[in-house]
Coordinates of C-alpha atoms and ligand atoms in Angstrom, one line a residue:
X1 CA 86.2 83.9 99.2
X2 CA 84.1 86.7 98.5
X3 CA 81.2 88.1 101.0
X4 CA 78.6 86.5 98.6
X5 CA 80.3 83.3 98.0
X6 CA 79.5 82.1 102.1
X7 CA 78.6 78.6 101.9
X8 CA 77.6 75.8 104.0
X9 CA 81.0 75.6 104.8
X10 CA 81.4 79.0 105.9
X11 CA 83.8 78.8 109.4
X12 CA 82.2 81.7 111.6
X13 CA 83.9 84.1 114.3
X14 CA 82.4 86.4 116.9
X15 CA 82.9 89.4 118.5
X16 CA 81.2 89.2 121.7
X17 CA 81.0 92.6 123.4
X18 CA 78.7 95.6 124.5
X19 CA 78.6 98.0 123.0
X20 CA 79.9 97.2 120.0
X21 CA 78.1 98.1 117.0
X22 CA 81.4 100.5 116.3
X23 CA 83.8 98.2 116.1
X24 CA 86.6 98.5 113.0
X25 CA 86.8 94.5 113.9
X26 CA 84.2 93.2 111.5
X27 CA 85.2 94.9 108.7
X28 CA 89.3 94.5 109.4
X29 CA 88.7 90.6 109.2
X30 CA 86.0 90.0 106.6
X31 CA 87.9 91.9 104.0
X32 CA 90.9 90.3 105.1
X33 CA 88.9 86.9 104.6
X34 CA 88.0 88.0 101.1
X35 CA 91.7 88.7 100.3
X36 CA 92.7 85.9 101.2
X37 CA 90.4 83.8 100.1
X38 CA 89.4 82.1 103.1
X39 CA 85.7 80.7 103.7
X40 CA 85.7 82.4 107.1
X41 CA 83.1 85.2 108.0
X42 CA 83.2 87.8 111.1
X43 CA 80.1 88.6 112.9
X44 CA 79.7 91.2 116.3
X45 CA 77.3 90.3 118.6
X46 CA 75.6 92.5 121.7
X47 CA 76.6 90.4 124.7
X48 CA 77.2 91.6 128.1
X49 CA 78.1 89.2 131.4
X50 CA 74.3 88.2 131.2
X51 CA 74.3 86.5 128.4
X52 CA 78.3 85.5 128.3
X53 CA 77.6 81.6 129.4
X54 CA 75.2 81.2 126.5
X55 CA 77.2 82.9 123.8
X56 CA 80.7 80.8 124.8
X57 CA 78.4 77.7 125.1
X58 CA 77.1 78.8 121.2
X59 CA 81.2 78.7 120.3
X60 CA 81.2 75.1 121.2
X61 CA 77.1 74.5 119.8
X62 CA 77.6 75.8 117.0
X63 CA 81.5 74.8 115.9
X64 CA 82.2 78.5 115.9
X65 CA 86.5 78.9 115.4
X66 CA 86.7 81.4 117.9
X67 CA 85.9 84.7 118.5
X68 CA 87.1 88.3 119.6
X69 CA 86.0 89.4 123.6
X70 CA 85.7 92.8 124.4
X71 CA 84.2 95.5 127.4
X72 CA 82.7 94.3 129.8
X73 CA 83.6 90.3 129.1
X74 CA 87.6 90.5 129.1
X75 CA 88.1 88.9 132.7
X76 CA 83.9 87.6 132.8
X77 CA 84.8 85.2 130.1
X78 CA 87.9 83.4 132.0
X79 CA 85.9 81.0 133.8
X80 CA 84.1 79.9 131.2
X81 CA 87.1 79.0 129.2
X82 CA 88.8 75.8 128.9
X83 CA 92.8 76.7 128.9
X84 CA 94.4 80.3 128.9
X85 CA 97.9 80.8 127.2
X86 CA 100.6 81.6 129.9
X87 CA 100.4 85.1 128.9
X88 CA 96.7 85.7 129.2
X89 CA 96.9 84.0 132.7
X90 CA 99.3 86.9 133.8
X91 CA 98.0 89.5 132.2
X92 CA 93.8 88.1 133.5
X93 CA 92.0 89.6 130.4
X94 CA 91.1 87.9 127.1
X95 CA 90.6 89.1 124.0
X96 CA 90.6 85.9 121.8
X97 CA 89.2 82.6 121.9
X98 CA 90.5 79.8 119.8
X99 CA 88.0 76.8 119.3
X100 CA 90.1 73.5 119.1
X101 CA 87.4 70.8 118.7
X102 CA 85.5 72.3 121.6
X103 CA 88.5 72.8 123.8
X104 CA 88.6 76.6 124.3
X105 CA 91.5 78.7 124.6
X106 CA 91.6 82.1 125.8
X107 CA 94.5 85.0 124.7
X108 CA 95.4 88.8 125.0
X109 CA 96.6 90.2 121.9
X110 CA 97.1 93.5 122.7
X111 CA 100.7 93.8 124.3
X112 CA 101.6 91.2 120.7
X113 CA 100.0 93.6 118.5
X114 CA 102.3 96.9 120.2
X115 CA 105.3 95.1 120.6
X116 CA 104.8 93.7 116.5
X117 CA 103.6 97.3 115.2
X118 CA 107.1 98.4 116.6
X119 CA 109.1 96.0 114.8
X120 CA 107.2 96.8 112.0
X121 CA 108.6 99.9 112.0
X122 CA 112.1 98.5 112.6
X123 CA 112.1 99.0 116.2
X124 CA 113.3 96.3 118.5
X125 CA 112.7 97.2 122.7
X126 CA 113.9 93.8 123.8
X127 CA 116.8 94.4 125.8
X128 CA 115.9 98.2 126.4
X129 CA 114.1 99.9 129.0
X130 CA 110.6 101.2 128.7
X131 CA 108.8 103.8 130.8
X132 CA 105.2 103.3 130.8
X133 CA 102.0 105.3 131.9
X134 CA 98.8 103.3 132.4
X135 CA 97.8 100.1 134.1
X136 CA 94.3 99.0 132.4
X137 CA 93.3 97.0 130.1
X138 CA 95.8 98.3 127.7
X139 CA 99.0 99.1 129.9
X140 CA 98.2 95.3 132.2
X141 CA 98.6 93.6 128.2
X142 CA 102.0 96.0 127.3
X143 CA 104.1 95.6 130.5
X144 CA 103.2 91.9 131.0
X145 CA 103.6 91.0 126.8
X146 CA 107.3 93.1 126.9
X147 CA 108.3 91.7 130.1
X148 CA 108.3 88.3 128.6
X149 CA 109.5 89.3 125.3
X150 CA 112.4 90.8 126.5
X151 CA 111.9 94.0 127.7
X152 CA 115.0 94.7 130.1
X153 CA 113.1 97.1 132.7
X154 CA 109.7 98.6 133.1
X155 CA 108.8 101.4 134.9
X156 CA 105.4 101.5 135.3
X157 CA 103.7 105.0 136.4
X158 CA 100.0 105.3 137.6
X159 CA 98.2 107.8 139.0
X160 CA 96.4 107.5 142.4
X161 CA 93.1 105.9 141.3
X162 CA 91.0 102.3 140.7
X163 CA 93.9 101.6 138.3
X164 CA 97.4 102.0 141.0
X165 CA 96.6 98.5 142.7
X166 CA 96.7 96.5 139.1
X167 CA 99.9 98.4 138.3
X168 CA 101.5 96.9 141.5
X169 CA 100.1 93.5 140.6
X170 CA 101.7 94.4 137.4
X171 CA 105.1 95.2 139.0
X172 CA 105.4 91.9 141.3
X173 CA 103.8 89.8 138.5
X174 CA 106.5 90.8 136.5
X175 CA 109.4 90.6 139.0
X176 CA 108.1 87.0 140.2
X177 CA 107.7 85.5 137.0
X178 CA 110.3 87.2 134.2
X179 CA 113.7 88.1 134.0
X180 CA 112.0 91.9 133.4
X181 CA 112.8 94.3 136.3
X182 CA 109.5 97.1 137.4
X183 CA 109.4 99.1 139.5
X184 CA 106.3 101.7 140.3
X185 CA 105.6 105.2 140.5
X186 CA 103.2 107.3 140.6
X187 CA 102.4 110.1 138.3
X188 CA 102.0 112.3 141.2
X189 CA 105.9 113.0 141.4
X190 CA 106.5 115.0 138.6
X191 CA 109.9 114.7 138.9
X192 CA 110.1 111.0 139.0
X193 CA 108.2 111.1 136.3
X194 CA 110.6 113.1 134.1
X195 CA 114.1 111.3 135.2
X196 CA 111.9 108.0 134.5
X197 CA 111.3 109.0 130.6
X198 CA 114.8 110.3 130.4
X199 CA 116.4 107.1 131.3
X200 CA 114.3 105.0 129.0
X201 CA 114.4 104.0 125.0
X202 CA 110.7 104.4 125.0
X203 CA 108.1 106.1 126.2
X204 CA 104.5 104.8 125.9
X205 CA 101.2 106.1 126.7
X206 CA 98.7 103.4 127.7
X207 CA 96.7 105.7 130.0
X208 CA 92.9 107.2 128.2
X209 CA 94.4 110.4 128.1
X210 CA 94.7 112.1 125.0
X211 CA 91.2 110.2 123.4
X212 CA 87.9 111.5 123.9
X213 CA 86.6 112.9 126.6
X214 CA 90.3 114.2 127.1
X215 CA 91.1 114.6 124.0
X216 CA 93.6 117.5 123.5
X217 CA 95.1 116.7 127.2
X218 CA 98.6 115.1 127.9
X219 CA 100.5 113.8 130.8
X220 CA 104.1 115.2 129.1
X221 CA 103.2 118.7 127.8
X222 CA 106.9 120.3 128.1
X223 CA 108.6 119.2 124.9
X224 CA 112.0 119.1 127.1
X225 CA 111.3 116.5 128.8
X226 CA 112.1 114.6 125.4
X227 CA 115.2 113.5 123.9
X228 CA 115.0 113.5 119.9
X229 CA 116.3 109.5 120.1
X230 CA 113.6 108.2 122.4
X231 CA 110.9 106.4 121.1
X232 CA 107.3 107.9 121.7
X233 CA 104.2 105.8 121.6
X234 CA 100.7 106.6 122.1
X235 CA 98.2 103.6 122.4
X236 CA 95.2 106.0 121.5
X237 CA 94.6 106.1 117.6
X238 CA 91.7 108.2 117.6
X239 CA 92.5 111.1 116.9
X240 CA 95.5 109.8 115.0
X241 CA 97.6 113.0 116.3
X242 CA 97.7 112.8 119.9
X243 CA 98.5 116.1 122.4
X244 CA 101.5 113.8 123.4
X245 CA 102.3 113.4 119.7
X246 CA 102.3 116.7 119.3
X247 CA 104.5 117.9 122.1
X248 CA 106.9 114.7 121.2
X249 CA 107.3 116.3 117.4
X250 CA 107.9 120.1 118.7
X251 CA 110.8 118.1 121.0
X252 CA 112.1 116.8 117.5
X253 CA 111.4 113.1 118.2
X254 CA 112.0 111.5 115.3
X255 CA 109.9 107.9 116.3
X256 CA 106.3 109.0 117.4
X257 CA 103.8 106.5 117.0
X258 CA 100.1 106.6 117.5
X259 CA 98.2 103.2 118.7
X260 CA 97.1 102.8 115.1
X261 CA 99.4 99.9 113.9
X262 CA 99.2 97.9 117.7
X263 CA 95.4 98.0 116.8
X264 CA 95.9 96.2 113.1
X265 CA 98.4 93.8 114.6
X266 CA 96.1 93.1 117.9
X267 CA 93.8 91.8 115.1
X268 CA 96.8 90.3 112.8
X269 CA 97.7 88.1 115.5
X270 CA 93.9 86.9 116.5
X271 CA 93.6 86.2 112.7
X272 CA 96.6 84.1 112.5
X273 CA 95.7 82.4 115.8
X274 CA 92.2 81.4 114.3
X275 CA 93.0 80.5 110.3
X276 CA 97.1 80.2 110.1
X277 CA 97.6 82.8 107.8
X278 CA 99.2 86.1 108.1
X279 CA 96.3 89.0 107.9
X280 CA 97.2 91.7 104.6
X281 CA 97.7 94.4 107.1
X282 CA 99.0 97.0 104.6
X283 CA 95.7 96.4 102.5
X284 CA 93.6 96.5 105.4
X285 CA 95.1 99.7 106.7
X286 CA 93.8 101.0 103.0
X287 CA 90.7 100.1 103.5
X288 CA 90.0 100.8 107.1
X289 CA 91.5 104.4 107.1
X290 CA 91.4 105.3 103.7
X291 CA 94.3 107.9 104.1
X292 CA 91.8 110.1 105.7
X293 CA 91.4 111.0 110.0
Ligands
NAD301 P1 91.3 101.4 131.1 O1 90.1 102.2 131.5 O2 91.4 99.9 131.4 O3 92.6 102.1 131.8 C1 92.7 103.5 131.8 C2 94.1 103.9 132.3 O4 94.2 105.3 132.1 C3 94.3 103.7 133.8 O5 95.7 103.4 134.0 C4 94.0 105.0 134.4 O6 94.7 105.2 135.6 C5 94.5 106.0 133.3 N1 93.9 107.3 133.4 C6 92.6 107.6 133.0 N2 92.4 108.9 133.1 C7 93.6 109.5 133.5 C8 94.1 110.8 133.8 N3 93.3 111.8 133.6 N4 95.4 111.0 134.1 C9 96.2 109.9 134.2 N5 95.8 108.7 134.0 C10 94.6 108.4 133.6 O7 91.4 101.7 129.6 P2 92.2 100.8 128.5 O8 91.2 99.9 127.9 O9 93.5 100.3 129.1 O10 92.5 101.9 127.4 C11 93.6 102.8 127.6 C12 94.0 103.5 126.3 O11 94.5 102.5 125.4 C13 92.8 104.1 125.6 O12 93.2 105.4 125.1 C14 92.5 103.2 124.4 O13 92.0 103.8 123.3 C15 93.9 102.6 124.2 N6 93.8 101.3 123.6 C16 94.4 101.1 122.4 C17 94.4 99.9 121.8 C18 95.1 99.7 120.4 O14 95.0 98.6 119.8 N7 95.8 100.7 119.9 C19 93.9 98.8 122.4 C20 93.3 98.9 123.7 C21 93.3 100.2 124.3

C-alpha cells in the first residue's frame, strides 16, 4: 500500500511520546507498510502524562491497532491499560500497545529486539553469562527479557545513583521469578567490575554513556580488560562507533555491536505484534541509515 493509496480502511498506529518529533519510528514503519503492502499508516503524536488518559481512550475511540509509548509515558501508561504481557509486568515499562477489540495490551520490546539483533548475527547468549552495565529503561528491558530467555547469569553493575535501587529490583525480580541467577555490583569497585567482564560471554552497555552529552566517554577504557572471544555490545547507536567500541576493537574483539540492530528489531517485533507479518528489516536499515553516520 503506497503512502498515497490510504483509504477509508487505512488501520492507524501511534506513537505517543514527548518529545518526539525525532523519532526514526514513523518513518521505519510506514515504509515498512509500503513494502509490504499493508493498509496500515504510523503517526507520532506530542503527548505527555497530561494528556495520556485521552490519547489511550482515542486507541479504543477511534479503533486505533495500537501504538508505540515512549519518555515520559512508559510506566504512566500502565494503569490505563487493560492486560500487560508477563514480561512487561516484570520489567514495569511499555513500549507497545496492541488494540484487541478494545481490550488493550501493553509490551516492552526492547530486551526482544537486543536479544533478536544478536541472533541475527548468529549469536545465541541463552545458556551463557552476561555482564551488564545499566539499570534504566534500557538495562530494566535486557536483564529481565535474557533472564527469561535463557540467560544463565546476570551480573548487573550500577553506579551509585537514582538508577542502583531498580537494579536491585532487577536482581531479586530475576532470582524470584526465573531460573536466571543476578547478582549486583556496583561500578564503584573497579576491580569487581573487571573480573565480572572476564568471566562473562558478553559484555553489554545499557548505561547513557558513550551518547551525547558523553559522547566520547567509556566505563571500559583499558582494552585489556577484553578477551578477543567475548562479545561487546553497546545499546547506544548514535554515534554508530562508540568509545567502548573503540577500546573493544583495539583489544581485537572480534563481535562488537553497536545498539543499531536491537533498535530495528525493538520495532520488528512491535510490527509483528500489531499486523502479523515480519517487518523488511534489511530494507529498512537501507532506507533509515542510508550507509552513511
Ligand atoms: P535511563 O536514563 O533510563 O538509564 C540510564 C542508565 O545509565 C542508568 O543505569 C544510569 O545509572 C546510567 N548512567 C548514566 N550516566 C552514567 C555515568 N556517567 N556513568 C555510569 N552510568 C551512568 O536511559 P535508558 O533509556 O535506559 O537509555 C540508556 C541507553 O540505552 C542510552 O544510551 C540509549 O540510547 C540506549 N537505548 C538504546 C535502545 C536501542 O534500541 N538500541 C533503546 C533504548 C535505549
Amino acid at each position: 500500500m503506497s503512502l498515497n493509496q490510504l483509504d477509508g480502511h487505512t488501520i492507524l498506529i501511534g506513537l505517543m511520546a514527548y518529545p518526539i518529533r525525532h523519532s526514526m519510528s514513523p518513518t521505519m514503519h510506514n515504509h515498512a507498510f509500503e513494502k509490504l503492502g499493508l493498509n496500515y499508516a504510523y503517526l507520532a503524536f506530542e503527548i505527555t502524562n497530561d494528556g495520556l488518559e485521552g490519547a489511550v481512550n482515542a486507541i479504543r475511540t477511534l479503533d486505533m491497532r495500537g501504538s508505540n509509548i515512549s519518555m515520559p509515558n512508559k510506566q504512566k501508561i500502565i494503569p490505563l491499560l487493560d492486560k500487560l504481557d508477563p514480561a512487561t509486568e516484570m520489567i514495569g515499562a511499555v513500549n507497545t500497545v496492541v488494540n484487541d477489540h478494545g481490550v488493550l495490551t501493553g509490551y516492552t520490546t526492547d530486551g526482544i529486539g537486543m536479544i533478536k539483533s544478536l541472533d541475527d548475527e548468529g549469536i545465541n547468549i541463552r545458556g551463557k553469562k552476561m555482564t551488564l552495565a545499566g539499570a534504566g529503561g534500557a538495562g530494566t528491558a535486557i536483564a529481565i527479557q535474557c533472564a527469561l530467555d535463557g540467560v544463565k547469569e546476570i551480573s548487573i553493575f550500577n553506579r551509585d545513583d537514582e538508577f542502583l535501587a531498580q537494579a536491585q529490583r532487577n536482581v531479586d525480580l530475576i532470582n524470584e521469578k526465573t531460573d536466571c541467577k543476578a547478582t549486583l555490583h556496583h561500578l564503584e569497585d573497579q576491580d569487581d567490575f573487571k573480573k565480572e567482564i572476564d568471566d562473562a560471554f558478553i559484555y553489554a552497555d545499557a548505561t547513557s554513556v558513550g551518547m551525547n552529552p558523553l559522547e566520547g566517554q567509556t566505563l571500559v577504557s583499558d582494552p585489556s580488560w577484553f578477551r578477543k572471544d567475548l562479545i561487546v555490545f553497546d545499546t547506544v547507536y548514535a554515534p554508530r562507533t562508540t568509545k567502548l567500541m573503540e577500546v573493544a576493537e583495539e583489544a581485537g574483539v572480534e563481535h562488537v555491536f553497536n545498539g543499531l540492530g536491537m533498535m530495528l528489531e525493538q520495532g520488528a517485533a512491535a510490527f509483528k505484534l500489531w499486523t502479523g507479518k515480519e517487518m523488511p528489516v534489511d530494507y529498512i536499515r537501507d532506507i533509515l541509515f542510508n550507509g552513511d553516520n
